[in-house]
PDB file of C-alpha atoms in Angstrom:
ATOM      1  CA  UNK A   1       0.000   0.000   0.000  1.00 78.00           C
ATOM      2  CA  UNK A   2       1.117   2.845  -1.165  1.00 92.00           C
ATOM      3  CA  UNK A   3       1.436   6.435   0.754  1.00 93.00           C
ATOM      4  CA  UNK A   4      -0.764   8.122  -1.437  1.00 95.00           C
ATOM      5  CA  UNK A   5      -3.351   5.122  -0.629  1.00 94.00           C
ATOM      6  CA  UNK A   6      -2.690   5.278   3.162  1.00 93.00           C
ATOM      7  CA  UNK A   7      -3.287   9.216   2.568  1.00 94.00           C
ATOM      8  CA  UNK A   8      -6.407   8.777   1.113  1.00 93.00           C
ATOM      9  CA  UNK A   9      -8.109   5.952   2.989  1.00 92.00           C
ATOM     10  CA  UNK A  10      -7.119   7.360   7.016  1.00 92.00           C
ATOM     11  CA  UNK A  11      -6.057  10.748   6.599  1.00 92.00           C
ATOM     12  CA  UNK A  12      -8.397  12.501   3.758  1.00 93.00           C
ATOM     13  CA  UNK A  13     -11.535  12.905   5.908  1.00 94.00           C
ATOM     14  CA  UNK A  14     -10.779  13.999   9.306  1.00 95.00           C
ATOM     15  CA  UNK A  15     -13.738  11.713  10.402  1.00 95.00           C
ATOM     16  CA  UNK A  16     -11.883   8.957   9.266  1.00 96.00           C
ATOM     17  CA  UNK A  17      -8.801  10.043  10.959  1.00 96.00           C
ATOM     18  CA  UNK A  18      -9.632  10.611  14.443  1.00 97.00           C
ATOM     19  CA  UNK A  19     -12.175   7.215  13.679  1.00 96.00           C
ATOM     20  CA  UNK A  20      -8.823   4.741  13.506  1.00 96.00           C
ATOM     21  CA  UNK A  21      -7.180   6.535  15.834  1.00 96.00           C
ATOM     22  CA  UNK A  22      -9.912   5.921  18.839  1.00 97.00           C
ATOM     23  CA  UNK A  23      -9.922   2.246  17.057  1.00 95.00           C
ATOM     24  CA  UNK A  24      -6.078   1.288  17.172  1.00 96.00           C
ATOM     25  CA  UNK A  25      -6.516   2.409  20.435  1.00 96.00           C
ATOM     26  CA  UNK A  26      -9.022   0.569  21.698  1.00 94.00           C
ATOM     27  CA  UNK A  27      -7.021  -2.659  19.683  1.00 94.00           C
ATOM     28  CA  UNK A  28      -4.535  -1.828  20.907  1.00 95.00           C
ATOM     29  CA  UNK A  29      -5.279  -1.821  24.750  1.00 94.00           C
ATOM     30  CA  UNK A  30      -5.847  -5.163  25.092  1.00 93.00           C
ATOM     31  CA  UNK A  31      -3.217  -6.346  22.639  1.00 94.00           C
ATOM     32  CA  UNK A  32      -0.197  -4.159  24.656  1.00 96.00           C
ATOM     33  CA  UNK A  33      -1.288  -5.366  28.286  1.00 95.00           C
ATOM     34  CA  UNK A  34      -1.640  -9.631  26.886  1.00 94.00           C
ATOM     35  CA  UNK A  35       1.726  -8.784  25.503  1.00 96.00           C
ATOM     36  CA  UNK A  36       3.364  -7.652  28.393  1.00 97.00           C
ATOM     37  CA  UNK A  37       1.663  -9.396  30.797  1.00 95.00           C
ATOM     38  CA  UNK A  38       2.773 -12.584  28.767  1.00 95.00           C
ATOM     39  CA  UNK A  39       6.714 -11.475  28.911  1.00 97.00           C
ATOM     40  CA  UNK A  40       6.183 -10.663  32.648  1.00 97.00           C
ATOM     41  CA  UNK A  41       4.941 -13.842  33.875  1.00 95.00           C
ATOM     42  CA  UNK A  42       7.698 -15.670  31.519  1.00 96.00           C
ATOM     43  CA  UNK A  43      10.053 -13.422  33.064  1.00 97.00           C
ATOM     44  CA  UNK A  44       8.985 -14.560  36.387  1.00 96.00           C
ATOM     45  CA  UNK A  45       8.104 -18.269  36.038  1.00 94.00           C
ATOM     46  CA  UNK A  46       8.323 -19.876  39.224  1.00 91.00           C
ATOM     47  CA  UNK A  47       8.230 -16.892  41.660  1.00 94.00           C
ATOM     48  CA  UNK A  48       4.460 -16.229  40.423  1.00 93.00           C
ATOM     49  CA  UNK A  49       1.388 -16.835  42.889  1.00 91.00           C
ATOM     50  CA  UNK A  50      -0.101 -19.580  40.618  1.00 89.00           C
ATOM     51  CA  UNK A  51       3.367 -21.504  40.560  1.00 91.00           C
ATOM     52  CA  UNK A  52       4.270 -21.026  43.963  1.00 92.00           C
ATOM     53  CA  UNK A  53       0.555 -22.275  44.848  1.00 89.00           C
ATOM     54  CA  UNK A  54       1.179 -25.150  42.857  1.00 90.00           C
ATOM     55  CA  UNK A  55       4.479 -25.821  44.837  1.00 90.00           C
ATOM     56  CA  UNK A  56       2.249 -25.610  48.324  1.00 90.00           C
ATOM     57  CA  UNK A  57      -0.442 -27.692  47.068  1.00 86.00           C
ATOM     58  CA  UNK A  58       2.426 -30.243  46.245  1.00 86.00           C
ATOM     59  CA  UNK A  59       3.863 -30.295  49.801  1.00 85.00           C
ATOM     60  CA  UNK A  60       1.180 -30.204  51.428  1.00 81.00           C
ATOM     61  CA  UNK A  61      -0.010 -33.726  49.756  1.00 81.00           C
ATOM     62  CA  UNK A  62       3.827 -35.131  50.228  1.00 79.00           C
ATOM     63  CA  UNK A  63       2.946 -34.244  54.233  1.00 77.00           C
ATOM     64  CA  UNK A  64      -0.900 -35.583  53.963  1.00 77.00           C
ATOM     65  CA  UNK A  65       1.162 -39.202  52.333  1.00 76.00           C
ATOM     66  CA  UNK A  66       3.230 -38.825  55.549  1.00 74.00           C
ATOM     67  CA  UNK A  67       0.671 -38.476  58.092  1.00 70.00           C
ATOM     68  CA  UNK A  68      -0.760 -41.526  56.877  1.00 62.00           C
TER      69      UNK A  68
ATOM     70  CA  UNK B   1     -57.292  36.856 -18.996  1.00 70.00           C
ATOM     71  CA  UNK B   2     -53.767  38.439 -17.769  1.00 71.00           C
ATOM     72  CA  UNK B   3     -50.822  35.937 -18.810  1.00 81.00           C
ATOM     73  CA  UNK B   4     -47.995  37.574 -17.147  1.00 84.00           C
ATOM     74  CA  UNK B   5     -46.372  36.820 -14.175  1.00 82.00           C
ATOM     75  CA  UNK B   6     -46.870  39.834 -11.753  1.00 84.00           C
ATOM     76  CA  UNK B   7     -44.271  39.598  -9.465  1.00 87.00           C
ATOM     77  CA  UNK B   8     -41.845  36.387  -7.903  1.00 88.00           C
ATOM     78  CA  UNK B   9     -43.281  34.218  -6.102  1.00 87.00           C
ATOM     79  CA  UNK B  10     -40.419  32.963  -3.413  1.00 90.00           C
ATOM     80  CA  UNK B  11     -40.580  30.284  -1.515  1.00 90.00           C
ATOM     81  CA  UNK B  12     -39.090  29.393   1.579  1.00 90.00           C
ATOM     82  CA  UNK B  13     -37.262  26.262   2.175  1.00 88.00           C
ATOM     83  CA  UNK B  14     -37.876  24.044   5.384  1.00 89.00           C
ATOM     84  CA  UNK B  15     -35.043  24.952   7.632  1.00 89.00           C
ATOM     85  CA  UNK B  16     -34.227  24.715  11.325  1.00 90.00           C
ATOM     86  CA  UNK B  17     -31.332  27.614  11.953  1.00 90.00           C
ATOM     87  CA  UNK B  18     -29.137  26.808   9.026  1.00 88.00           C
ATOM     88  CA  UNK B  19     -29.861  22.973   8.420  1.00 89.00           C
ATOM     89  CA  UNK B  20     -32.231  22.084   5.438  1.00 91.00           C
ATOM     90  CA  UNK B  21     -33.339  18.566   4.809  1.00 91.00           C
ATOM     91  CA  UNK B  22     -30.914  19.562   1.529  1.00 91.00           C
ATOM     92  CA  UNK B  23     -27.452  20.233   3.380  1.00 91.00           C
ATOM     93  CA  UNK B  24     -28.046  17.850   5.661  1.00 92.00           C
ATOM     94  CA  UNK B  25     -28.282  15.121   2.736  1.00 94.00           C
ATOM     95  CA  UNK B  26     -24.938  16.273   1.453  1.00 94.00           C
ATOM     96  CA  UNK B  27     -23.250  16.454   5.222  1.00 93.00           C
ATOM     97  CA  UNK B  28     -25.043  12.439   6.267  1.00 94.00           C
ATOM     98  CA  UNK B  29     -21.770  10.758   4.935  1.00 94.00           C
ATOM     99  CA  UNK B  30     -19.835  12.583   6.939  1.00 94.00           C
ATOM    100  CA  UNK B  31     -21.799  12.749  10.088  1.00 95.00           C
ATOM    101  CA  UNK B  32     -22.142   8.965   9.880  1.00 96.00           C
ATOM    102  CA  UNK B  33     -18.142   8.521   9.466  1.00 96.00           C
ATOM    103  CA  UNK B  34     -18.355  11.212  12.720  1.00 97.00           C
ATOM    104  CA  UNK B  35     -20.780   8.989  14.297  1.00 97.00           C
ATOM    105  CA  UNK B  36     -18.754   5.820  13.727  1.00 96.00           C
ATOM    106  CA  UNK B  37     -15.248   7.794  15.429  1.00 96.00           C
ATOM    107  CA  UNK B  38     -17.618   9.101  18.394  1.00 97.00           C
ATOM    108  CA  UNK B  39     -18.486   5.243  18.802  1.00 96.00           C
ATOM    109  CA  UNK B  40     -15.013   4.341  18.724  1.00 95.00           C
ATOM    110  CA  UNK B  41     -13.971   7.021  21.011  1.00 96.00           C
ATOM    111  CA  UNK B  42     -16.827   5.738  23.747  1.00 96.00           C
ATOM    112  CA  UNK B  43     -15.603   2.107  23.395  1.00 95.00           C
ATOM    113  CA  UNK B  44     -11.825   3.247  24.130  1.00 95.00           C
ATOM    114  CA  UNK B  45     -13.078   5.491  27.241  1.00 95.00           C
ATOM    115  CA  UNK B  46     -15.214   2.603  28.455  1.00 95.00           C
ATOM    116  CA  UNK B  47     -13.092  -0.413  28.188  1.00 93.00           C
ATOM    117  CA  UNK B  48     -12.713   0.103  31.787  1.00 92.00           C
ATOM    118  CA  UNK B  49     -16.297   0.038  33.031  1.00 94.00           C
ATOM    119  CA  UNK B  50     -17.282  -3.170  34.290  1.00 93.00           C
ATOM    120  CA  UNK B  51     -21.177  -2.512  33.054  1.00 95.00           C
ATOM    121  CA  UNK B  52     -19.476  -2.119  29.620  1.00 95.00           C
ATOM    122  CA  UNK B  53     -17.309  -5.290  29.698  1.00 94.00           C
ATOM    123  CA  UNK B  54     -20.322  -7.476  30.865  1.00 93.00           C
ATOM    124  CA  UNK B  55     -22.574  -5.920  28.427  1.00 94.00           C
ATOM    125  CA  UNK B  56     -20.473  -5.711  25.405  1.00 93.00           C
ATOM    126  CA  UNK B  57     -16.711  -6.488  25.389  1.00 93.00           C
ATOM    127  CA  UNK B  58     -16.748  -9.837  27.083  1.00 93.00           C
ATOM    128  CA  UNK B  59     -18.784 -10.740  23.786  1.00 92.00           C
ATOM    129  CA  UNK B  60     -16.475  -9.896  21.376  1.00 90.00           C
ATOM    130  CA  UNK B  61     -15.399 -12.962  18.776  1.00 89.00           C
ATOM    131  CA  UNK B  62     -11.913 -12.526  19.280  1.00 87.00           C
ATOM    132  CA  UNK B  63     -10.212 -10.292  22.049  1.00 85.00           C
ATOM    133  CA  UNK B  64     -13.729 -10.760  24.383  1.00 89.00           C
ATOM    134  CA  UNK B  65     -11.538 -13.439  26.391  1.00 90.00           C
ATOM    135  CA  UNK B  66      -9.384 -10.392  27.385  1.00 92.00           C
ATOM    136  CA  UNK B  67     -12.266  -8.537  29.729  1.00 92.00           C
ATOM    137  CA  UNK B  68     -12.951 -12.274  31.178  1.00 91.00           C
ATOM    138  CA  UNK B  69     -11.402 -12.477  34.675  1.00 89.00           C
ATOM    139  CA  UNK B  70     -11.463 -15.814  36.058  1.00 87.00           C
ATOM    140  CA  UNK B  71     -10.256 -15.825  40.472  1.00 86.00           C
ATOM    141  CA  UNK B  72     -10.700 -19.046  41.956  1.00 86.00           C
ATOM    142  CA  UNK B  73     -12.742 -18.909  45.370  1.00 84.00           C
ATOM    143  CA  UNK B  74      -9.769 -19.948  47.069  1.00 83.00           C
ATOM    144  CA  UNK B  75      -7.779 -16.632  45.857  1.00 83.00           C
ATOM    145  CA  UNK B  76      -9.996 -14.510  46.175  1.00 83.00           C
ATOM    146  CA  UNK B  77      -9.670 -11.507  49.481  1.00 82.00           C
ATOM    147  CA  UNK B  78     -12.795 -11.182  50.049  1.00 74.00           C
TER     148      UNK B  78
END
């Protein structure tokens, strides 16, 4: 796609204009926080509630098979 | 029989202020593309409100899984 075509689908009409802007950004909410929440918890795997939860829930069975 | 015209005869076009049911025609493409960046502006302000989420975003096809929050009992504070 050319310039000229970009120029005169989004930026022509100003309705158009301020139209994708309020659309990327509503796409582009969601999109941004999945994206870095994704990284973060990668960045983080094994120090994160649900893993360390996991970790408890396996101890605490290992000490329920020693009680019995 | 006279068959002249004896003076104009002017006629005033439906109007409210400066808006005719003509102008208007010619602005509705435009108003509608307005309309259409208003709703889009709305959606981006209320992404936030949980009325809004439950009502509309949860249902969309393919991000709608991004307003769905999912705490299990056990989790949750209070």
């Amino acid at each position: 796609m050319s310039f000229a075509t970009i120029y005169r689908v989004f930026f022509k009409r100003n309705a158009v204009f301020v139209g994708t802007i309020f659309a990327a950004g509503f796409v582009f909410q969601p999109l941004f926080d999945s994206g870095i929440t994704s990284w973060y918890e990668a960045h983080n795997k094994g120090k994160l509630w649900k893993d360390v939860k996991a970790q408890l829930q396996l101890v605490g069975d290992e000490e329920a098979a020693d009680d019995e | 029989m006279v068959a002249y015209v004896s003076q104009l005869a002017f006629k005033t076009v439906p109007h409210f202020g400066k808006i005719s049911t003509k102008n208007l025609a010619s602005y509705a493409p435009n108003l509608m593309l307005w309309g259409g960046a208003w709703a889009s502006c709305v959606a981006v302000y209320t992404s936030g409100w949980p009325i809004f989420q439950d009502t509309f975003y949860k249902k969309l096809p393919y991000f709608g899984s991004y307003w769905v929050k999912e705490v299990l009992p056990e989790d949750k504070q209070y």
